[in-house]
mmCIF file of C-alpha atoms and ligand atoms in Angstrom:
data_model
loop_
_atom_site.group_PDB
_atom_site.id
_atom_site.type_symbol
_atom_site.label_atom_id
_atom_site.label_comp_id
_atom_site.label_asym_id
_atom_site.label_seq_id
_atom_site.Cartn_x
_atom_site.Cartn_y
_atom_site.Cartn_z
ATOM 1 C CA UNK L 1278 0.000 0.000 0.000
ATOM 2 C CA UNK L 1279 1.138 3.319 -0.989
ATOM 3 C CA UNK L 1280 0.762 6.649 0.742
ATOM 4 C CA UNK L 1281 -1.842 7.910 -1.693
ATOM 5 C CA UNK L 1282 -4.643 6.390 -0.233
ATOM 6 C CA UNK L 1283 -7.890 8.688 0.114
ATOM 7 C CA UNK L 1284 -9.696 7.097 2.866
ATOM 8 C CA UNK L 1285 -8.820 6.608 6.434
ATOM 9 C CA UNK L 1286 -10.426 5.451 9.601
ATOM 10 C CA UNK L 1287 -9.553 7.112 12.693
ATOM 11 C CA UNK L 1288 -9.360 4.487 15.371
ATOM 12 C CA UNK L 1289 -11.388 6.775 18.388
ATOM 13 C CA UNK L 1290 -14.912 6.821 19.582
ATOM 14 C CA UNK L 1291 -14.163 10.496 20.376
ATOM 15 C CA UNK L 1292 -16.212 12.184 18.570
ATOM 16 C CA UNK L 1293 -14.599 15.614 19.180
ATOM 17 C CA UNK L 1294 -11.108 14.038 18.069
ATOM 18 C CA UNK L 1295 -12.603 12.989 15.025
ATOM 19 C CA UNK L 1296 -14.120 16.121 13.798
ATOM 20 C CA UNK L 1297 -10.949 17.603 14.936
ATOM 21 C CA UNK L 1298 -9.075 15.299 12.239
ATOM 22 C CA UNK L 1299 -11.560 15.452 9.753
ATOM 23 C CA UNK L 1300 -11.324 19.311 9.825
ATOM 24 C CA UNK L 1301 -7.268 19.454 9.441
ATOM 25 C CA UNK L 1302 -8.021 17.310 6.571
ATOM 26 C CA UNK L 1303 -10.985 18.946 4.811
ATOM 27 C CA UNK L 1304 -9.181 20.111 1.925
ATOM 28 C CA UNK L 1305 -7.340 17.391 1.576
ATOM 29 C CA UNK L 1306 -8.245 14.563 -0.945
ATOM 30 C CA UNK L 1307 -8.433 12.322 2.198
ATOM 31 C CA UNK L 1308 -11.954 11.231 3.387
ATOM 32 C CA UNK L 1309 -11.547 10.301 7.486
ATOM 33 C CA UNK L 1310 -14.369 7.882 8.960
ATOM 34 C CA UNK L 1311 -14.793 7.507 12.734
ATOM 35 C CA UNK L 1312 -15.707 3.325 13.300
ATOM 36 C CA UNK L 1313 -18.684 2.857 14.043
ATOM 37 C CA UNK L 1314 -20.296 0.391 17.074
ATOM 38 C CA UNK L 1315 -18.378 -0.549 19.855
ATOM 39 C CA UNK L 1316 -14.255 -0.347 19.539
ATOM 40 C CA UNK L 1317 -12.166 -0.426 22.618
ATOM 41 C CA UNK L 1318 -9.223 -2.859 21.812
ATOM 42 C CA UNK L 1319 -7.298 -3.546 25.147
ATOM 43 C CA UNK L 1320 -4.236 -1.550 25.400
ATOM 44 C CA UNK L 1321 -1.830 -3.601 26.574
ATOM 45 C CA UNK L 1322 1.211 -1.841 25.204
ATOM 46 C CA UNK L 1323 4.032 -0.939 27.204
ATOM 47 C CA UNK L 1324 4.304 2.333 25.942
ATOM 48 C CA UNK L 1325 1.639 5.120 23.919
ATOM 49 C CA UNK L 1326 3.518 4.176 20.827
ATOM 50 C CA UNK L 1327 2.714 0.561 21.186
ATOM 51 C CA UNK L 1328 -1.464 0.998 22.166
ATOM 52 C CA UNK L 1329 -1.350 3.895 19.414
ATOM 53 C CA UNK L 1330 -0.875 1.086 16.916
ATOM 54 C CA UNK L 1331 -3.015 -1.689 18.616
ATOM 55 C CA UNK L 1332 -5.755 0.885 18.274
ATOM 56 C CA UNK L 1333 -5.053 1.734 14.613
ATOM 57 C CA UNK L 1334 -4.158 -1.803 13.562
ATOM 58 C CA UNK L 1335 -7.334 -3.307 14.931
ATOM 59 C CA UNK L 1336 -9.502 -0.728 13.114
ATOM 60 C CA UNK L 1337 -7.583 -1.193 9.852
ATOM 61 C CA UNK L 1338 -7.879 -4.848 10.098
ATOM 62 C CA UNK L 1339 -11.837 -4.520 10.786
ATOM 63 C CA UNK L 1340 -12.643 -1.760 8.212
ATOM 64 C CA UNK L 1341 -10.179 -2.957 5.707
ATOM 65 C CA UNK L 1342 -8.583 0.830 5.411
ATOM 66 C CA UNK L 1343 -5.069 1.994 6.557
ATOM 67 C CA UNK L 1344 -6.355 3.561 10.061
ATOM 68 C CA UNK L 1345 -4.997 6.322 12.843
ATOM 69 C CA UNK L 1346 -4.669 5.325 16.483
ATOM 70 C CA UNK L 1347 -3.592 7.827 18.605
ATOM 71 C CA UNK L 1348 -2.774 7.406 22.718
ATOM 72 C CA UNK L 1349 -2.001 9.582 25.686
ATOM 73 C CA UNK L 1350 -1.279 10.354 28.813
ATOM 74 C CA UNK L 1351 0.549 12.070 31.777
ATOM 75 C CA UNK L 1352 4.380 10.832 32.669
ATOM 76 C CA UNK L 1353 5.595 12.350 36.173
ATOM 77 C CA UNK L 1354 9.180 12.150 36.712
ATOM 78 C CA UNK L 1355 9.103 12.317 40.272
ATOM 79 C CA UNK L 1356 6.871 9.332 40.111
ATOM 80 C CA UNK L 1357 9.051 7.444 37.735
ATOM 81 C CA UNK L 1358 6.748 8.199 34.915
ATOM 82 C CA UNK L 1359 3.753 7.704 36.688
ATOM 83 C CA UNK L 1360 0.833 7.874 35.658
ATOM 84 C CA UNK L 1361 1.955 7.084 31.848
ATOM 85 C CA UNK L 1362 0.059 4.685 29.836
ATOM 86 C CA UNK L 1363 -2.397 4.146 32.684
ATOM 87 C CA UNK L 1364 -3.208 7.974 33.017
ATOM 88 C CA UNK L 1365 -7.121 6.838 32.019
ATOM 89 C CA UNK L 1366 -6.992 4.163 34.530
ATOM 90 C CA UNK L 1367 -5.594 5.799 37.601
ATOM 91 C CA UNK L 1368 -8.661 6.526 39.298
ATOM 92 C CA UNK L 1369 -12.411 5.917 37.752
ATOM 93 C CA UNK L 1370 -12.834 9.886 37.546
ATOM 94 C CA UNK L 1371 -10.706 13.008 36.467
ATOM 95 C CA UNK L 1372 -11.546 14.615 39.820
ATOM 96 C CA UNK L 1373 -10.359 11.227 41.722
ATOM 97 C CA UNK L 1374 -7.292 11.148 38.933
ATOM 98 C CA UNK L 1375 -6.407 14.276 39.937
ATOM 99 C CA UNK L 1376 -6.814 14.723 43.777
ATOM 100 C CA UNK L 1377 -4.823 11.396 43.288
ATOM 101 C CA UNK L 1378 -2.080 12.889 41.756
ATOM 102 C CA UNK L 1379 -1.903 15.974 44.073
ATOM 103 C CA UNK L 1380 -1.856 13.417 47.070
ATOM 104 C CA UNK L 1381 1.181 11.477 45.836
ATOM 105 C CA UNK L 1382 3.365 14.836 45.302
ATOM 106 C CA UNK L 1383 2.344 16.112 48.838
ATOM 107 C CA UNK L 1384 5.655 16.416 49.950
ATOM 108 C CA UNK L 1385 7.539 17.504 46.077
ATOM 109 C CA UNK L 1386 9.124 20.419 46.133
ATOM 110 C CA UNK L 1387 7.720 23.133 43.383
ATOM 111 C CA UNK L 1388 11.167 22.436 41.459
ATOM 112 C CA UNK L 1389 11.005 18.833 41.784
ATOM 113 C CA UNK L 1390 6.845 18.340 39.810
ATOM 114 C CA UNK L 1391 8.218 18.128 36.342
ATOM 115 C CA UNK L 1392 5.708 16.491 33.683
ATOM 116 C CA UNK L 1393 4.921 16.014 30.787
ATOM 117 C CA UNK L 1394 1.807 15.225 28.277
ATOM 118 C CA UNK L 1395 2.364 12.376 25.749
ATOM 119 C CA UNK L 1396 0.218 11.516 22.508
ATOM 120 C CA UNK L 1397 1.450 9.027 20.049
ATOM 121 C CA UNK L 1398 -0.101 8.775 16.725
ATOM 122 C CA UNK L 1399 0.265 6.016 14.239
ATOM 123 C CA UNK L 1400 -0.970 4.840 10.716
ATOM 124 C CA UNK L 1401 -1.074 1.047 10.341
ATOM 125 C CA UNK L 1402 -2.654 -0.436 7.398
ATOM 126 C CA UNK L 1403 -4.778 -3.837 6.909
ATOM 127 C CA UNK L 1404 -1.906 -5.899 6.743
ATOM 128 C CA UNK L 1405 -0.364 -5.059 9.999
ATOM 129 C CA UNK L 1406 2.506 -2.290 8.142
ATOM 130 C CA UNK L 1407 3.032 0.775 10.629
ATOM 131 C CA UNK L 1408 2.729 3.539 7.476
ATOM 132 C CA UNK L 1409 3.759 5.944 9.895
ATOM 133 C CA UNK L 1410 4.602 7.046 13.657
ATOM 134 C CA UNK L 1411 4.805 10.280 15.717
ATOM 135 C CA UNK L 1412 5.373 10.820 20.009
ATOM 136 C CA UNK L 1413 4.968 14.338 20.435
ATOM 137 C CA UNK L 1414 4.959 15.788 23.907
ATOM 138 C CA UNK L 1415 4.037 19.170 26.155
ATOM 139 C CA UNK L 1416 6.273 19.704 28.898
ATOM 140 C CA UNK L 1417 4.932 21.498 32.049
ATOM 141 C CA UNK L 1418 4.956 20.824 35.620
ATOM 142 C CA UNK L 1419 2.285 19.616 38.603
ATOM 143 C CA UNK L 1420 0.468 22.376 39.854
ATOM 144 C CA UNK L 1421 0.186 22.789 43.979
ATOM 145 C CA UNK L 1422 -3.679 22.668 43.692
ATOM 146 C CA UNK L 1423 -6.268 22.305 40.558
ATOM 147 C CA UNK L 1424 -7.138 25.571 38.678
ATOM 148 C CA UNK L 1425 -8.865 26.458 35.602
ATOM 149 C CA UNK L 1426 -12.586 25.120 33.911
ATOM 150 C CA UNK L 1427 -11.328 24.010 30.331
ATOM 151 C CA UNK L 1428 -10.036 21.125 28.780
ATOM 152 C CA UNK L 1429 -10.204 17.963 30.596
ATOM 153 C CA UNK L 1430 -8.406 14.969 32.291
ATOM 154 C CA UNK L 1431 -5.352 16.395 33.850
ATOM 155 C CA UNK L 1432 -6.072 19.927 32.836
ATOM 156 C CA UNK L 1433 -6.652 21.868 36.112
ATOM 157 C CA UNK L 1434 -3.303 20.353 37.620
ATOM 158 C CA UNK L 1435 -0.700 20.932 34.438
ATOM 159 C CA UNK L 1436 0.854 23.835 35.180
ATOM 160 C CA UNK L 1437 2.664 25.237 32.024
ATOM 161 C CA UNK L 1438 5.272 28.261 33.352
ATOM 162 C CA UNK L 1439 5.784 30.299 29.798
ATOM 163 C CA UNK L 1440 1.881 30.613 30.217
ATOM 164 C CA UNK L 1441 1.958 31.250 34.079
ATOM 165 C CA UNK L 1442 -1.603 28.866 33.541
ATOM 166 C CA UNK L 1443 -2.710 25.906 33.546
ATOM 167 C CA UNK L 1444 -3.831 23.535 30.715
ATOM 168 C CA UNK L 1445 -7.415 24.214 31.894
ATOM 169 C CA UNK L 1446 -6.794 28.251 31.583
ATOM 170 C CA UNK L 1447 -5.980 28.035 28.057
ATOM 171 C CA UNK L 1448 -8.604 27.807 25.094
ATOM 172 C CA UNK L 1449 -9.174 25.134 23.169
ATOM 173 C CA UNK L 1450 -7.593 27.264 20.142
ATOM 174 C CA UNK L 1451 -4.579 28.307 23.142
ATOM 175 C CA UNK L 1452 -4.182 24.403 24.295
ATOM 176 C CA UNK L 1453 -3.939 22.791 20.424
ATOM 177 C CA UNK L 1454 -1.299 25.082 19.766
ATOM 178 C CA UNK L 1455 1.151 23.917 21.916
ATOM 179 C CA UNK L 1456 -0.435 20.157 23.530
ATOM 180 C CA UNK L 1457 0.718 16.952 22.660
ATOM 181 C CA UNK L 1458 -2.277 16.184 20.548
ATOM 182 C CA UNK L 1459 -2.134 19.273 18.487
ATOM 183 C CA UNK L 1460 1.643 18.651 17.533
ATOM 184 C CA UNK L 1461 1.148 14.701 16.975
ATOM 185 C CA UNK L 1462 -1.807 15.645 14.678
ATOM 186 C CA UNK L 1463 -0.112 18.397 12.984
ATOM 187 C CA UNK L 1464 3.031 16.093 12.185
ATOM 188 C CA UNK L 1465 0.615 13.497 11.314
ATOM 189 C CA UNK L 1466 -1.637 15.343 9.030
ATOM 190 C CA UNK L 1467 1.722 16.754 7.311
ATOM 191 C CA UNK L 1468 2.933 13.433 6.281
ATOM 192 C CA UNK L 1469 -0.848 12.684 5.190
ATOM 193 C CA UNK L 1470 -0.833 15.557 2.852
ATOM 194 C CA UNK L 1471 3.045 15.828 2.174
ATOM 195 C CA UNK L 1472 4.164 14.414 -1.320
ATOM 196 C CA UNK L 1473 0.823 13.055 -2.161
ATOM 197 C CA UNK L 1474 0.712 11.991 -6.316
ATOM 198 C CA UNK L 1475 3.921 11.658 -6.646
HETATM 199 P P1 IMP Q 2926 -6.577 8.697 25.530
HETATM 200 O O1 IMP Q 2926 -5.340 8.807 24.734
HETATM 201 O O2 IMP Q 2926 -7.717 9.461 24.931
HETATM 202 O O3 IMP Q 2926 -6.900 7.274 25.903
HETATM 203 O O4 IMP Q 2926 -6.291 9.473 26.917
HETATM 204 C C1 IMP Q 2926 -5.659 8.881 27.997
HETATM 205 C C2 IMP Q 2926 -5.825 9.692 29.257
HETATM 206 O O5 IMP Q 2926 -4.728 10.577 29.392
HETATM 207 C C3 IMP Q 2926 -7.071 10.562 29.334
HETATM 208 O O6 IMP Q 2926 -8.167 9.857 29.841
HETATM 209 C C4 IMP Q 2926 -6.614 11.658 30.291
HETATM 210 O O7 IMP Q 2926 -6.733 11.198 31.619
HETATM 211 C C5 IMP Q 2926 -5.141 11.791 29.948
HETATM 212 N N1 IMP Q 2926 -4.929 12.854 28.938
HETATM 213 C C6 IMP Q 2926 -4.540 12.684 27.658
HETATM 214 N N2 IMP Q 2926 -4.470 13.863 27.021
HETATM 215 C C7 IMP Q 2926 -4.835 14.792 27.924
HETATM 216 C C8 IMP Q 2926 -4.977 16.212 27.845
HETATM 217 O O8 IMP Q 2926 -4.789 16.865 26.805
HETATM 218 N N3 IMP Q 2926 -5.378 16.818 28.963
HETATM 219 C C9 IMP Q 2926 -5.624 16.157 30.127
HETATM 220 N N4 IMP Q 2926 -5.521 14.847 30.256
HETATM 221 C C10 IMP Q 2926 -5.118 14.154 29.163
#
């Protein structure tokens, strides 16, 4: 399979991810489908990289299509990367997630609450073939106490210091600028469009 496919499935049940794609892409030559009907592939990859790809290989292999998977999370150094590929399991709600989170830094120093936001993207195709891979990131550190209504997940605790904010004080148009997801999904969309008929 070449690059110069048209269609592609975007491996998410997010709805607001999808339309996010499908917008980047709308004057493209590249139609993007959500999947439809229940898809939630266990992600039993050691890293985002690795449940990126279980996510878009699955979908590829069900819809026939080369397919996106994306996956992200939280990594906190001072807890050795913690939460990382279980950020959406930590706790069963953001609120728990976070107070969580805030708990098991009680005694980190300001200096010491270095994080980080993760999002891998990848492009597999029927066949099993990653077509293509990105790990962007969106370094910041672990605010002292929530703050902030937008966004979601780990938002109100991801303190980024150029902003003097945090994630959840941004706007949507503020956060994709400079997040994780909006660089993996530029990168990715650039390779989509990059070269295409040639
Ligand atoms: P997924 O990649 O959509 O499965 O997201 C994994 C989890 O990481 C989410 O449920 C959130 O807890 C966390 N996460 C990923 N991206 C963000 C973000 O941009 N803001 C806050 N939390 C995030």
């Amino acid at each position: 399979m070449t690059k110069n496919f048209t269609e592609l499935v975007f491996a998410t049940m997010n709805k607001n991810k999808l339309s996010e794609v499908q917008k980047m892409l709308e004057n493209s030559d590249i139609k993007v489908y959500g999947i439809e009907g229940d898809f939630n592939p266990e992600e039993t990859g050691a890293t985002f990289e690795e449940n990126a790809f279980i996510k878009a290989f699955e979908a590829a292999k069900i819809t026939n299509l080369p397919a996106l998977g994306d996956d992200s999370g939280l990594v906190v150094d001072a807890l050795d990367g913690r939460p990382g590929v279980y950020s959406s399991r930590y706790e069963q709600t953001d609120e728990k997630r976070n107070n969580k989170l805030l708990r098991e830094l009680e005694n980190v120093e300001p200096g010491d609450r270095s994080a980080r936001f993760v999002c891998s993207m990848v492009i597999a195709s029927p066949d099993g073939k990653k077509l293509f891979s990105t790990t962007e990131t969106c370094e910041g550190e672990i605010a002292l106490f929530p703050s902030g209504r937008h966004g979601f997940g780990y938002d109100p605790v991801f303190y980024l210091p150029e902003k003097n904010a945090t994630m959840a004080e941004l706007t949507m148009e503020e956060k994709n600028k400079i997040s994780h997801r909006g660089k993996a999904l530029g990168k990715t969309v650039k390779w989509l469009v990059s070269g295409r008929n040639s």
